[in-house]
XYZ file of C-alpha atoms in Angstrom:
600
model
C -15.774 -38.397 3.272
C -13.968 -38.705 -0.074
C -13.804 -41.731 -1.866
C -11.776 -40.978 -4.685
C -9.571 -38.420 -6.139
C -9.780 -38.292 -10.180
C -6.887 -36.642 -11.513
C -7.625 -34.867 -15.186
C -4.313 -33.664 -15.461
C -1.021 -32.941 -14.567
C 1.897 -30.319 -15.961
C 4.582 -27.407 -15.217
C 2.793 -24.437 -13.988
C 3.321 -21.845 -15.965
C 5.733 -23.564 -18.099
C 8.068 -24.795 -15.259
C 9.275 -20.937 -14.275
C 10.972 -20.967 -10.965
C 9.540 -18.945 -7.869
C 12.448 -18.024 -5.362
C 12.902 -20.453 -3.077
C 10.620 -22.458 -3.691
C 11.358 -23.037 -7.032
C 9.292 -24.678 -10.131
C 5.332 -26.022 -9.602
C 3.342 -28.704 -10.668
C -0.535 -27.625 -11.855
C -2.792 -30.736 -10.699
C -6.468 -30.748 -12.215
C -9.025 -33.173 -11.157
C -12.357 -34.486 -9.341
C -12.594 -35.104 -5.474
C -15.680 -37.708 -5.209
C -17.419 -37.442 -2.075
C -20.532 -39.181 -0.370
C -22.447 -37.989 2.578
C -23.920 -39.929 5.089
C -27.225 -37.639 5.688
C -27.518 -39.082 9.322
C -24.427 -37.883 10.472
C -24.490 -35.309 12.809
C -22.005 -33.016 11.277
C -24.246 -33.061 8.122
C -27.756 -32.863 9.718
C -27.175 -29.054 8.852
C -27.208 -29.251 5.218
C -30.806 -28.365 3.746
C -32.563 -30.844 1.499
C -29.673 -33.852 2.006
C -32.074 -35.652 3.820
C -34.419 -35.824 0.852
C -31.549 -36.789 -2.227
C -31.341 -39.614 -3.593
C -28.600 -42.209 -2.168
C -26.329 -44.187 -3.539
C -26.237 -48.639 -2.589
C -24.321 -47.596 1.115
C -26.681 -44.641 1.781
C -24.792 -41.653 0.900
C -25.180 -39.006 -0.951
C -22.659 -38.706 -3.689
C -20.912 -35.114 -4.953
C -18.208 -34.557 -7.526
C -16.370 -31.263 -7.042
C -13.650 -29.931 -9.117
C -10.140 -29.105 -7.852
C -6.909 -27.100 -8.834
C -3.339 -27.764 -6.931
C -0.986 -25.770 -7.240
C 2.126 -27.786 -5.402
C 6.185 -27.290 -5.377
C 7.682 -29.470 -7.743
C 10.374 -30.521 -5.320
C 7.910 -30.988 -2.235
C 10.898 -30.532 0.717
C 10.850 -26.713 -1.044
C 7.498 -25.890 0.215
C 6.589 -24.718 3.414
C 4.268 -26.967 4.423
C 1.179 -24.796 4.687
C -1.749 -25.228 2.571
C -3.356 -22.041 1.532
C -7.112 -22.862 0.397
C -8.934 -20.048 -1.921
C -12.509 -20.226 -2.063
C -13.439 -19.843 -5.545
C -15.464 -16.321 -6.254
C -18.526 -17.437 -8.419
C -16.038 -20.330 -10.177
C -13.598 -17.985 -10.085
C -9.671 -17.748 -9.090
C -9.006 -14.612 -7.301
C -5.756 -14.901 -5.422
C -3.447 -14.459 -8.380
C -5.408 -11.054 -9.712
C -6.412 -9.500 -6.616
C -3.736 -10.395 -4.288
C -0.734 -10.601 -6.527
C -1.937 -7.526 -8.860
C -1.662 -10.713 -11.408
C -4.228 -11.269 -14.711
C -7.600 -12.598 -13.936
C -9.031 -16.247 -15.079
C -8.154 -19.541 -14.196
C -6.239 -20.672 -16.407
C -2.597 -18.212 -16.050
C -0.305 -19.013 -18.521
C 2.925 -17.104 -18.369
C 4.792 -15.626 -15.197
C 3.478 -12.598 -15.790
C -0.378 -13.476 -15.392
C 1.091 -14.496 -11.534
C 1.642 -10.657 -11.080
C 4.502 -11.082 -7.582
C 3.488 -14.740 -6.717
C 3.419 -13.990 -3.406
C 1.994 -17.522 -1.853
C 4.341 -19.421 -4.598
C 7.590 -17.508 -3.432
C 6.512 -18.606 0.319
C 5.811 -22.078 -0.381
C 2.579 -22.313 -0.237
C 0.595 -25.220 -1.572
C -2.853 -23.737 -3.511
C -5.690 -25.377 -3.448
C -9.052 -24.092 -4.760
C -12.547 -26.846 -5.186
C -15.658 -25.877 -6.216
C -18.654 -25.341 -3.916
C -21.114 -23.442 -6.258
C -23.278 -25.968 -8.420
C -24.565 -22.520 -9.912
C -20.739 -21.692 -11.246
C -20.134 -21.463 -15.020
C -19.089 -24.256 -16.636
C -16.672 -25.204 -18.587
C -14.351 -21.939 -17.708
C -15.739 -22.009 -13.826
C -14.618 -24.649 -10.423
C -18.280 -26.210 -10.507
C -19.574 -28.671 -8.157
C -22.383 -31.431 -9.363
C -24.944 -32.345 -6.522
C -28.209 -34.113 -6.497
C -31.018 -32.688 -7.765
C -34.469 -32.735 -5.542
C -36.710 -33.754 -8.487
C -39.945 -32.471 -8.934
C -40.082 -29.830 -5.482
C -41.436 -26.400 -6.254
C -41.457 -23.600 -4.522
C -42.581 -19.947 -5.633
C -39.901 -17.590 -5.698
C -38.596 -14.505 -6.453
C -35.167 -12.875 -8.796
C -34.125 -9.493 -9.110
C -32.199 -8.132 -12.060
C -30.184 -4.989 -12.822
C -28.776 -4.445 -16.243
C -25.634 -2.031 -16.789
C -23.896 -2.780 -13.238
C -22.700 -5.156 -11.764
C -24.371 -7.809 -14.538
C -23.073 -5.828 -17.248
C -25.672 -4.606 -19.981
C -28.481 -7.172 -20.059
C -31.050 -8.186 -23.256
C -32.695 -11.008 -21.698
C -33.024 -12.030 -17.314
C -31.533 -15.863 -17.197
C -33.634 -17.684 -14.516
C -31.392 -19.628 -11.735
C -34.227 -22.566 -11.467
C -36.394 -24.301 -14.504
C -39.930 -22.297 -14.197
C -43.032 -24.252 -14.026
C -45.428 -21.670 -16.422
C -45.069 -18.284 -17.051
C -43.088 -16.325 -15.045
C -44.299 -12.423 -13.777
C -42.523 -9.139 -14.538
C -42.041 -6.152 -12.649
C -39.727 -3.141 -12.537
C -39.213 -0.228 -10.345
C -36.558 2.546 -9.707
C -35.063 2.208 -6.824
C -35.865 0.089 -3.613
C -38.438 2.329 -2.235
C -40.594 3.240 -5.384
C -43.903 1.140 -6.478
C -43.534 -2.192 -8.480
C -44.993 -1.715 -11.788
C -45.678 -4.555 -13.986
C -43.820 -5.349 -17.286
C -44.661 -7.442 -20.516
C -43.158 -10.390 -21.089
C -42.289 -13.657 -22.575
C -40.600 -16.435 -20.506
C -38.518 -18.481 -22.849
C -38.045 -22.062 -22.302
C -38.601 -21.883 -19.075
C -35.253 -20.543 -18.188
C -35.118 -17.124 -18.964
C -37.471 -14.079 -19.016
C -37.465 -11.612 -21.850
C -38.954 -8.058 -21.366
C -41.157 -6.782 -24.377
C -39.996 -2.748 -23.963
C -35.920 -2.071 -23.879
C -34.108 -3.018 -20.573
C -33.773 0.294 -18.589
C -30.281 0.726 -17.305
C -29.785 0.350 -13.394
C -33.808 -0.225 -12.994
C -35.057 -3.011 -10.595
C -36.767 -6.123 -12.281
C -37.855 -8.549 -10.611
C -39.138 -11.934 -11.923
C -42.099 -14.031 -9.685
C -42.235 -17.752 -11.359
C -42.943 -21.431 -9.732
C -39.632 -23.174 -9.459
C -38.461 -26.765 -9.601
C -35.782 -28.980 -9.178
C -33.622 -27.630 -6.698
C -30.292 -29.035 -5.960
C -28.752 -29.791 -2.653
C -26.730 -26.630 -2.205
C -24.956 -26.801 1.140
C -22.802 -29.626 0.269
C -20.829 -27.128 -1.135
C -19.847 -26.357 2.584
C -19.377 -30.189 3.343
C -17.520 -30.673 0.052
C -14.618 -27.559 1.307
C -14.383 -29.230 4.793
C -14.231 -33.070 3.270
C -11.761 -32.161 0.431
C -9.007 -29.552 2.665
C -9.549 -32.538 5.478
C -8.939 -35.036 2.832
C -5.723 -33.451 1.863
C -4.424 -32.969 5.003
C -4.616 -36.153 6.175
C -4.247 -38.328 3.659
C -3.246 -35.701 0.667
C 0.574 -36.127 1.398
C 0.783 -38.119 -2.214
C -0.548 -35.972 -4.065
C 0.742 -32.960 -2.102
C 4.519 -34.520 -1.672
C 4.906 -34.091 2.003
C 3.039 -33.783 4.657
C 0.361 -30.993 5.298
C 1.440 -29.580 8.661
C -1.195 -26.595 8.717
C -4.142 -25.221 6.714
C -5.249 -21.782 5.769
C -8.091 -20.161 4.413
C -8.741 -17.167 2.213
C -11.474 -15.145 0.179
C -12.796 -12.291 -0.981
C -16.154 -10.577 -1.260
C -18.653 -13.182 -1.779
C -15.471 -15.927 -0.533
C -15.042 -14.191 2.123
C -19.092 -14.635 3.179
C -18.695 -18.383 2.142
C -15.794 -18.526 4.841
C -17.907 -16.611 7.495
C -20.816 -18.906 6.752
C -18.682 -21.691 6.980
C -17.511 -21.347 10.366
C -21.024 -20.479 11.549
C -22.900 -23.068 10.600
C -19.856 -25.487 12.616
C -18.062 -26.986 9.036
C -14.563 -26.049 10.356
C -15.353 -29.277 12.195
C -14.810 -32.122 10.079
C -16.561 -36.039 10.642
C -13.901 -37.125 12.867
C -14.369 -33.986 15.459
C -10.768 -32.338 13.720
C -10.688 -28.668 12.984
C -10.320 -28.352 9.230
C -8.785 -24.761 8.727
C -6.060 -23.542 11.436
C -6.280 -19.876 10.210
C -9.143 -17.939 8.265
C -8.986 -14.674 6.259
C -11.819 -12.899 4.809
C -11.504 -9.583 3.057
C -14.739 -7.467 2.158
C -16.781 -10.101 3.417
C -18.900 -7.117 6.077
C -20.767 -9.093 8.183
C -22.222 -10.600 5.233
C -23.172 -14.687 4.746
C -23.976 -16.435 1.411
C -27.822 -17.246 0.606
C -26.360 -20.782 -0.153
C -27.565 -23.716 2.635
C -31.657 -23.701 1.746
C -33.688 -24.704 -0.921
C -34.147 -22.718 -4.001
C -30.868 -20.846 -2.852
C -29.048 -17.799 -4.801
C -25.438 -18.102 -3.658
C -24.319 -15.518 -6.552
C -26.254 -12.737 -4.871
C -25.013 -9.576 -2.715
C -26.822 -7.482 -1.047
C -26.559 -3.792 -0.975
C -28.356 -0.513 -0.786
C -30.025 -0.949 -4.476
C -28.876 -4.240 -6.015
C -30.267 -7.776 -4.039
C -31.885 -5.556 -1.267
C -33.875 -8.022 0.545
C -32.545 -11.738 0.054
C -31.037 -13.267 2.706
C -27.181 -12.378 3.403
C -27.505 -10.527 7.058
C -28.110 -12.788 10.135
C -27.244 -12.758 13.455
C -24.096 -13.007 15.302
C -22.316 -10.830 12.882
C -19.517 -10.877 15.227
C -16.898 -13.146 16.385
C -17.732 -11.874 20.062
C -20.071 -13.489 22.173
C -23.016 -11.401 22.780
C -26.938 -10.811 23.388
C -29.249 -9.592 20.695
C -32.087 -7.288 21.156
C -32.980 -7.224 18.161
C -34.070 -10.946 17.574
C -33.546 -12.310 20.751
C -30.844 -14.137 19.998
C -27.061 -14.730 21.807
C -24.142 -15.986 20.802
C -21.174 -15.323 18.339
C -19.798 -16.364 15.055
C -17.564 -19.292 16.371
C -18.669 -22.442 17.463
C -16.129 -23.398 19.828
C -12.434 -23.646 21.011
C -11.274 -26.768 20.082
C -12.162 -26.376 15.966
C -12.541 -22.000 15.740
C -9.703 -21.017 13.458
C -7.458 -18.001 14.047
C -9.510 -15.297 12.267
C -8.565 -11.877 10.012
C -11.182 -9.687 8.753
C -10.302 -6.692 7.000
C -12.612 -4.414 5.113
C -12.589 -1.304 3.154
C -14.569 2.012 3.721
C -17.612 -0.017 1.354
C -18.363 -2.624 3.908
C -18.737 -0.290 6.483
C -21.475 1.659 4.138
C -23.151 -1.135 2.463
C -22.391 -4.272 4.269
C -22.659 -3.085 8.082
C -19.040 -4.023 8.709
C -19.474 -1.805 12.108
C -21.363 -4.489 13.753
C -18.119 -6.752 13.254
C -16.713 -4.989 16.681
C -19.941 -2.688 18.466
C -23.035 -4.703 19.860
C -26.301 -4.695 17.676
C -27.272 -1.250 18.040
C -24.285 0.683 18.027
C -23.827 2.005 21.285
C -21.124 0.450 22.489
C -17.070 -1.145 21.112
C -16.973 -4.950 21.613
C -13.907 -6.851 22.937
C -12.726 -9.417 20.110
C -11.939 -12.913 20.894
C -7.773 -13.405 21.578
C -8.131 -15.357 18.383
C -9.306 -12.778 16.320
C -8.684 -9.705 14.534
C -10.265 -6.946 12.397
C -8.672 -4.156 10.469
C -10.404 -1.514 8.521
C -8.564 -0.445 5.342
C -9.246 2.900 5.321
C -10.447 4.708 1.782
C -9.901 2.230 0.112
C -13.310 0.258 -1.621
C -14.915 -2.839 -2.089
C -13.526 -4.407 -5.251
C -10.315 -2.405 -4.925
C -6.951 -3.769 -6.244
C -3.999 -2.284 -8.304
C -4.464 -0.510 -11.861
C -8.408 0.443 -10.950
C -9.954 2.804 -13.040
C -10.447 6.420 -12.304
C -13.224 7.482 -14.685
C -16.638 7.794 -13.352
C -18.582 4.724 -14.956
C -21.886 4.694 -13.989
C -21.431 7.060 -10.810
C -21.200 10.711 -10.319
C -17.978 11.290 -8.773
C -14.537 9.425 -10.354
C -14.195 6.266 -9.089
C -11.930 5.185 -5.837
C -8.602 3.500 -7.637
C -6.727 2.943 -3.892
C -5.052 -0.283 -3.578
C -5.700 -2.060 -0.645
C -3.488 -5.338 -1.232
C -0.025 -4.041 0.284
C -1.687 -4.513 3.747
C -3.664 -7.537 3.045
C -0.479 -9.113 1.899
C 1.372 -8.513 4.984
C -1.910 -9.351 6.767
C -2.041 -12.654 4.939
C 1.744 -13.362 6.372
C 1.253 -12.639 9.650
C -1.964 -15.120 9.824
C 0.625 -17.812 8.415
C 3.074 -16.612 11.217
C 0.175 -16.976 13.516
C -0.621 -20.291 13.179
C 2.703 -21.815 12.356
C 4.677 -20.496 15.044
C 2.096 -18.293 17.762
C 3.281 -15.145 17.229
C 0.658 -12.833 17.160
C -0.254 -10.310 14.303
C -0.754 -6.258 14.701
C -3.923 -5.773 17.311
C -6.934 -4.705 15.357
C -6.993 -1.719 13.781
C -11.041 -0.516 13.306
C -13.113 2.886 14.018
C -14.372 3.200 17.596
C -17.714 4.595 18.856
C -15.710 5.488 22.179
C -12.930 7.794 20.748
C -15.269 9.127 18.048
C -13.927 7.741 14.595
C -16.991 5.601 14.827
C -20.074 7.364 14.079
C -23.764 7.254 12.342
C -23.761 8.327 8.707
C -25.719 11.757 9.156
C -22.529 12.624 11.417
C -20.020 12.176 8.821
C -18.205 15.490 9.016
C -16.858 15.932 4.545
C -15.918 18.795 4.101
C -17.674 21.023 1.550
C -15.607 20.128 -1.562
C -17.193 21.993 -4.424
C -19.468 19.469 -6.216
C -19.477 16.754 -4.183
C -22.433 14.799 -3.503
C -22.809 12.989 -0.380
C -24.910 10.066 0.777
C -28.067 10.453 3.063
C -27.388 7.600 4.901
C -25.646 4.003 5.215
C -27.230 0.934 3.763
C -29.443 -0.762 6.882
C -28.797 -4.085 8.586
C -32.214 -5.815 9.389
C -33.593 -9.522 10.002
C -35.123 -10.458 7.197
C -38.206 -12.869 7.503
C -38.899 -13.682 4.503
C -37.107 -13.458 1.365
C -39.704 -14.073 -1.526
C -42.305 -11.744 0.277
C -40.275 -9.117 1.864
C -42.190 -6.900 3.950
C -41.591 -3.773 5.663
C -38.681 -4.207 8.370
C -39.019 -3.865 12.307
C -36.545 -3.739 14.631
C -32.593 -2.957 12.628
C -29.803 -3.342 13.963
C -27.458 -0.429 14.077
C -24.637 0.629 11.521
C -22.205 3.176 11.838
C -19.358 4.709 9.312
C -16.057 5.933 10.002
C -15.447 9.637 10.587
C -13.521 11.288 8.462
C -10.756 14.528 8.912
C -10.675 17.782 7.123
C -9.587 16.274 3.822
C -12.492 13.718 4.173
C -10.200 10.607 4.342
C -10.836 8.622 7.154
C -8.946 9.180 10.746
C -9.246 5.049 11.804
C -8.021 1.824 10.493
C -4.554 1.072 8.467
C -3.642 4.316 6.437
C -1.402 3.143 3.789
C 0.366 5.771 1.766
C -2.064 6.557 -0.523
C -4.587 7.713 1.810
C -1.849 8.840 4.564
C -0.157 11.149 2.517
C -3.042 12.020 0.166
C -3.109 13.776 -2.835
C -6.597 13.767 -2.680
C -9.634 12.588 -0.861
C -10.735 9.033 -1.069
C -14.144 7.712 -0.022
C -16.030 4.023 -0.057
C -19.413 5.230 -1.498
C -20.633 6.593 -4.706
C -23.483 7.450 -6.507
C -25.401 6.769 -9.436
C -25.820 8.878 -12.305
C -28.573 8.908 -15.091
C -29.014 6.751 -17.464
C -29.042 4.892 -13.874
C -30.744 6.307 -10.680
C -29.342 9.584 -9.848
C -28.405 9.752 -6.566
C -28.823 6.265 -5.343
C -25.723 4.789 -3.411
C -23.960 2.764 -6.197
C -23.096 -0.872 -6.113
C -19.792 -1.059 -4.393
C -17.763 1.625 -6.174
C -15.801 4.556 -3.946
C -14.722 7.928 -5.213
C -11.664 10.014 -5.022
C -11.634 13.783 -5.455
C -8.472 15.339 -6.325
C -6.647 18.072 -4.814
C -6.076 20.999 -6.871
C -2.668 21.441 -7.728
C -2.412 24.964 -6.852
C -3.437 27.653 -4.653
C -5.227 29.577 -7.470
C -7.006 26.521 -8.779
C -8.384 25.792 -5.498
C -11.038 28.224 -5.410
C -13.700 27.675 -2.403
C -12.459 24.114 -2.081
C -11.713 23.731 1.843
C -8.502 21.477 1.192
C -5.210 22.786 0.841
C -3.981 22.389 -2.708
C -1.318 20.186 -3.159
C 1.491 22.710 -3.655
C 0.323 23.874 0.242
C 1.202 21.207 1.830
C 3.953 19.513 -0.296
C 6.526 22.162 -0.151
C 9.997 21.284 -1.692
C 10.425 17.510 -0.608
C 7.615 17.325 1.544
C 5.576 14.591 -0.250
C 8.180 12.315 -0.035
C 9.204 12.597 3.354
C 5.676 12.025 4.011
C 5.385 8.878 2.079
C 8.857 7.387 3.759
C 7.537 7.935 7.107
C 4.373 6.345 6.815
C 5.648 3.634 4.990
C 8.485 3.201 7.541
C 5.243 3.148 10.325
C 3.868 0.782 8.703
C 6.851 -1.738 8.340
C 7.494 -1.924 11.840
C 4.169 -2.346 13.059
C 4.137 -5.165 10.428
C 1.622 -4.039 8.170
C 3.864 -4.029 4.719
C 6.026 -6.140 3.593
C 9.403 -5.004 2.885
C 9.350 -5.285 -1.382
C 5.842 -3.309 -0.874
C 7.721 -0.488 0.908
C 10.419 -0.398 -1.047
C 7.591 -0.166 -4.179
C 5.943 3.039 -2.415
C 9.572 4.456 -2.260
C 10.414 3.761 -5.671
C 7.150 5.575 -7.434
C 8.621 8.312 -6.072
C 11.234 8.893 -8.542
């Protein structure tokens, strides 16, 4: 429950700038205080609560911190509030969704890129969940801490990806002693050991230079963990909070909730219907509607001691720590694989209405396939009524408008297709859904039955001079233990989508980009040296250009772009799609109208 609500303070957003409708917002910044009761059954999940220390009633106490966002003029608003899970501390919504600036902290109209969610009346809520989270810039959460448990564990590092370039490995627990150092190539190749100094017991510091995209892992005694799955109890306490008893602060009452995140949100959200917190104390469902995006089938390594809730698993970075666990899918099934049955929701009175979309990335590193076949790929599942999945076809993992098109660290240019005109219409017709029933477009994925579904080996790209292609998919397997991994049994099965002659792929929603394509877009890259040629890379995609004319084409197999764009032939092209994609409700209008308009 919460027991108080600390308010730090209180302004204009964005200096009072009106948003449509809607109009002007108020920014609210404060602390929710919260105290568990550790024999209540909804909280009997949480690892380690039953060992904190209590406060004089019993309870375990949290503080998390909290951004609103509400209308100024409350009877503006819509009466929905829209609840972003923070990614690592951070605020994604306005960057990612809105093609906004990044950071928490937006200061002009401009940094709100189209405001989407403020335009509609949304309220905005975001808390923090992650103790781990950077402070001061970061939405933190402060939790007990289990003094004086140790455990041995495990880290892995990677300097010059997705860390950025790194001089020193900054330990996630205090280290009792000296910690051990190893590094290795790539997944597969032999451990070898390192020199090194362990500073303070918080960091380790390699003696020889950091090798870009190598494999270091750090072995050291831990202590102190903190309680980390009340960062599940504190989302379902504080959203339930203000919907019940929020209309104060809110201005009106809160007649429905919704959910969003992406990437490693978008596992928190997955994890947090799984593990039954959509269910708050009193038995009442805590989020009507839930959208992940990029999320795969993917949880967070959050709820157990000596947790790593920052990590993300993929072919070469965070291999084998715990993210993949069984049911991937919303749909009821059996496992052969462990044994297992079931599916992702809990039950009917508290499951939310559910979106998952992913990009062509998922489906190659985070076995988004399994979201819709059973566990070894041999068959297409039927998805709950309340539930739907869409595949964003070429588009990639962290994709969002103005990405860049040089190569980085990979071999092949890097994937710059924007993804967010359907996940804003997406994000609509979830608010539709639960405020007035009306359904949203029926799932859109690759199917094993009609063939767009297939294993990666069968991937038919064409032979487009210079291109590299990947020798397979990144696996999906239990995994039994995460500070000795050993050799995997039994996997379950993932499958990519199959591509057509260009090499885009035939399934999912084909916005314009991809649709009428001047070029071919993929989810999957690949290292280059300094890093480890030919390993899968992190979660970048590629696009290849067409050539612009016949006699620059050379042996490419795809028609250059002056082939099949006679005259006005591109834009006719674009206009239809878009126009498909309008009426099956899968654009908005001012997106449409924006794909029309770059065309001059």
């Amino acid at each position: 429950m919460i027991t108080g609500i600390e308010i730090k303070h209180r302004a204009p957003f964005v200096g009072g700038a009106r948003f449509g409708d809607t109009g002007a917002y108020e920014r609210i910044d404060g602390v929710a205080v919260g105290a568990l009761d550790p024999d209540h059954p909804g909280n009997r999940g949480i690892a380690l609560l039953d060992q904190a220390p209590r406060d004089g009633s019993g309870h375990v106490p949290y503080r998390s911190d909290f951004v609103l966002l509400r209308p100024l003029d409350a009877s503006r608003g819509n009466g929905r509030l829209l609840y972003e899970v923070n990614n690592r501390g951070r605020i994604m919504l306005f960057a990612n969704l809105c093609a906004g600036a990044p950071g928490n902290q937006p200061a002009t109209p401009e940094d709100l890129g189209n405001a989407l969610p403020l335009r509609k009346g949304f309220a905005l809520l975001w808390t923090g969940w992650d103790p781990g989270a950077p402070k001061p810039t970061g939405l933190s959460l402060d939790v007990p801490i289990i003094e004086g448990m140790t455990k041995p564990i495990r880290e892995e590092f990677v300097s010059a990806t997705r860390l950025g370039v790194l001089e020193t490995f900054k330990l996630t627990y205090q280290a009792i002693g000296p910690a051990s150092l190893t590094v290795r190539r790539t997944q597969t190749a032999p451990r070898l050991a390192v020199a090194s100094e362990t500073l303070d017991g918080r960091s380790v510091r390699p003696v020889a230079a950091i090798e870009p995209g190598s494999i270091y892992e750090v072995r050291y005694l831990a202590t102190n963990p903190r309680v980390l799955g009340i960062g599940f109890a504190a989302t379902r306490d504080i959203v339930s909070h203000m919907r019940h008893h929020g209309g104060d602060l809110i201005g009106r009452p809160v007649e429905h909730t919704l959910a969003f995140g992406i990437s490693q949100a978008g596992r928190y959200l997955r994890d947090h219907i799984a593990q039954s917190f959509n269910r708050d104390e009193q038995g009442r469902r805590v989020f009507d509607g839930v959208f992940t995006h990029v999320a795969g089938i993917g949880r967070v390594f959050h709820n157990t001691p000596f947790g790593q809730p920052f990590r993300t698993r993929t072919w070469h970075e965070d291999h084998d720590f715990p993210e993949l666990e069984f049911p991937h899918s919303s749909a009821a099934m059996d496992d052969p694989v462990t044994g297992a049955s079931g599916g992702l929701m809990r039950d009917g009175a508290t499951d939310p209405k559910l979106i998952e979309t992913n990009t062509s990335t998922e489906y190659w590193q985070k076995g988004a396939s399994l979201l819709h076949t059973d566990p070894l790929g041999r068959r297409d599942i039927a998805l709950p009524p309340n539930v739907r999945a869409y595949l964003i076809a070429g588009a990639q993992h962290g994709g969002k408008a103005g990405m860049p098109r040089d190569r980085g660290p990979c071999l092949q240019p890097r994937n710059w297709h924007d993804p967010m005109p359907a996940i804003r219409a997406l994000l609509l017709a979830l608010d539709e859904w639960v405020s007035t029933g009306r359904a949203p477009p029926d799932s859109r994925v690759p199917r094993f039955e009609d063939g767009t579904l297939v294993p990666a080996g069968q991937v038919a790209f064409p032979a487009i001079p210079g291109l590299v292609r990947p020798h397979a998919a990144n696996d999906a397997a239990p995994l039994a233990d995460w500070v000795d991994p050993a050799p995997s049994g039994p996997a379950w099965v993932c499958l990519v989508p199959q591509v057509d002659g260009d090499g885009n792929e035939r399934a999912g929603i084909r916005l314009p980009d991809l649709a009428a394509p001047r070029g071919t877009f993929t989810g999957w890259n690949l290292y280059r040296s300094p890093h480890p040629d030919g390993e899968l890379a992190d979660r970048d995609g590629s696009f290849l250009a067409f050539a612009a004319t016949e006699a620059e084409r050379g042996s490419d197999p795809r028609p250059s772009l002056a082939t099949r764009y006679q005259g006005t032939a591109y834009a006719e092209a674009v206009r239809a799609v878009t126009e498909a994609l309008l009426h099956d409700r899968l654009l908005l209008p001012e997106d449409a109208a924006r794909f029309i308009d770059q065309l001059g």
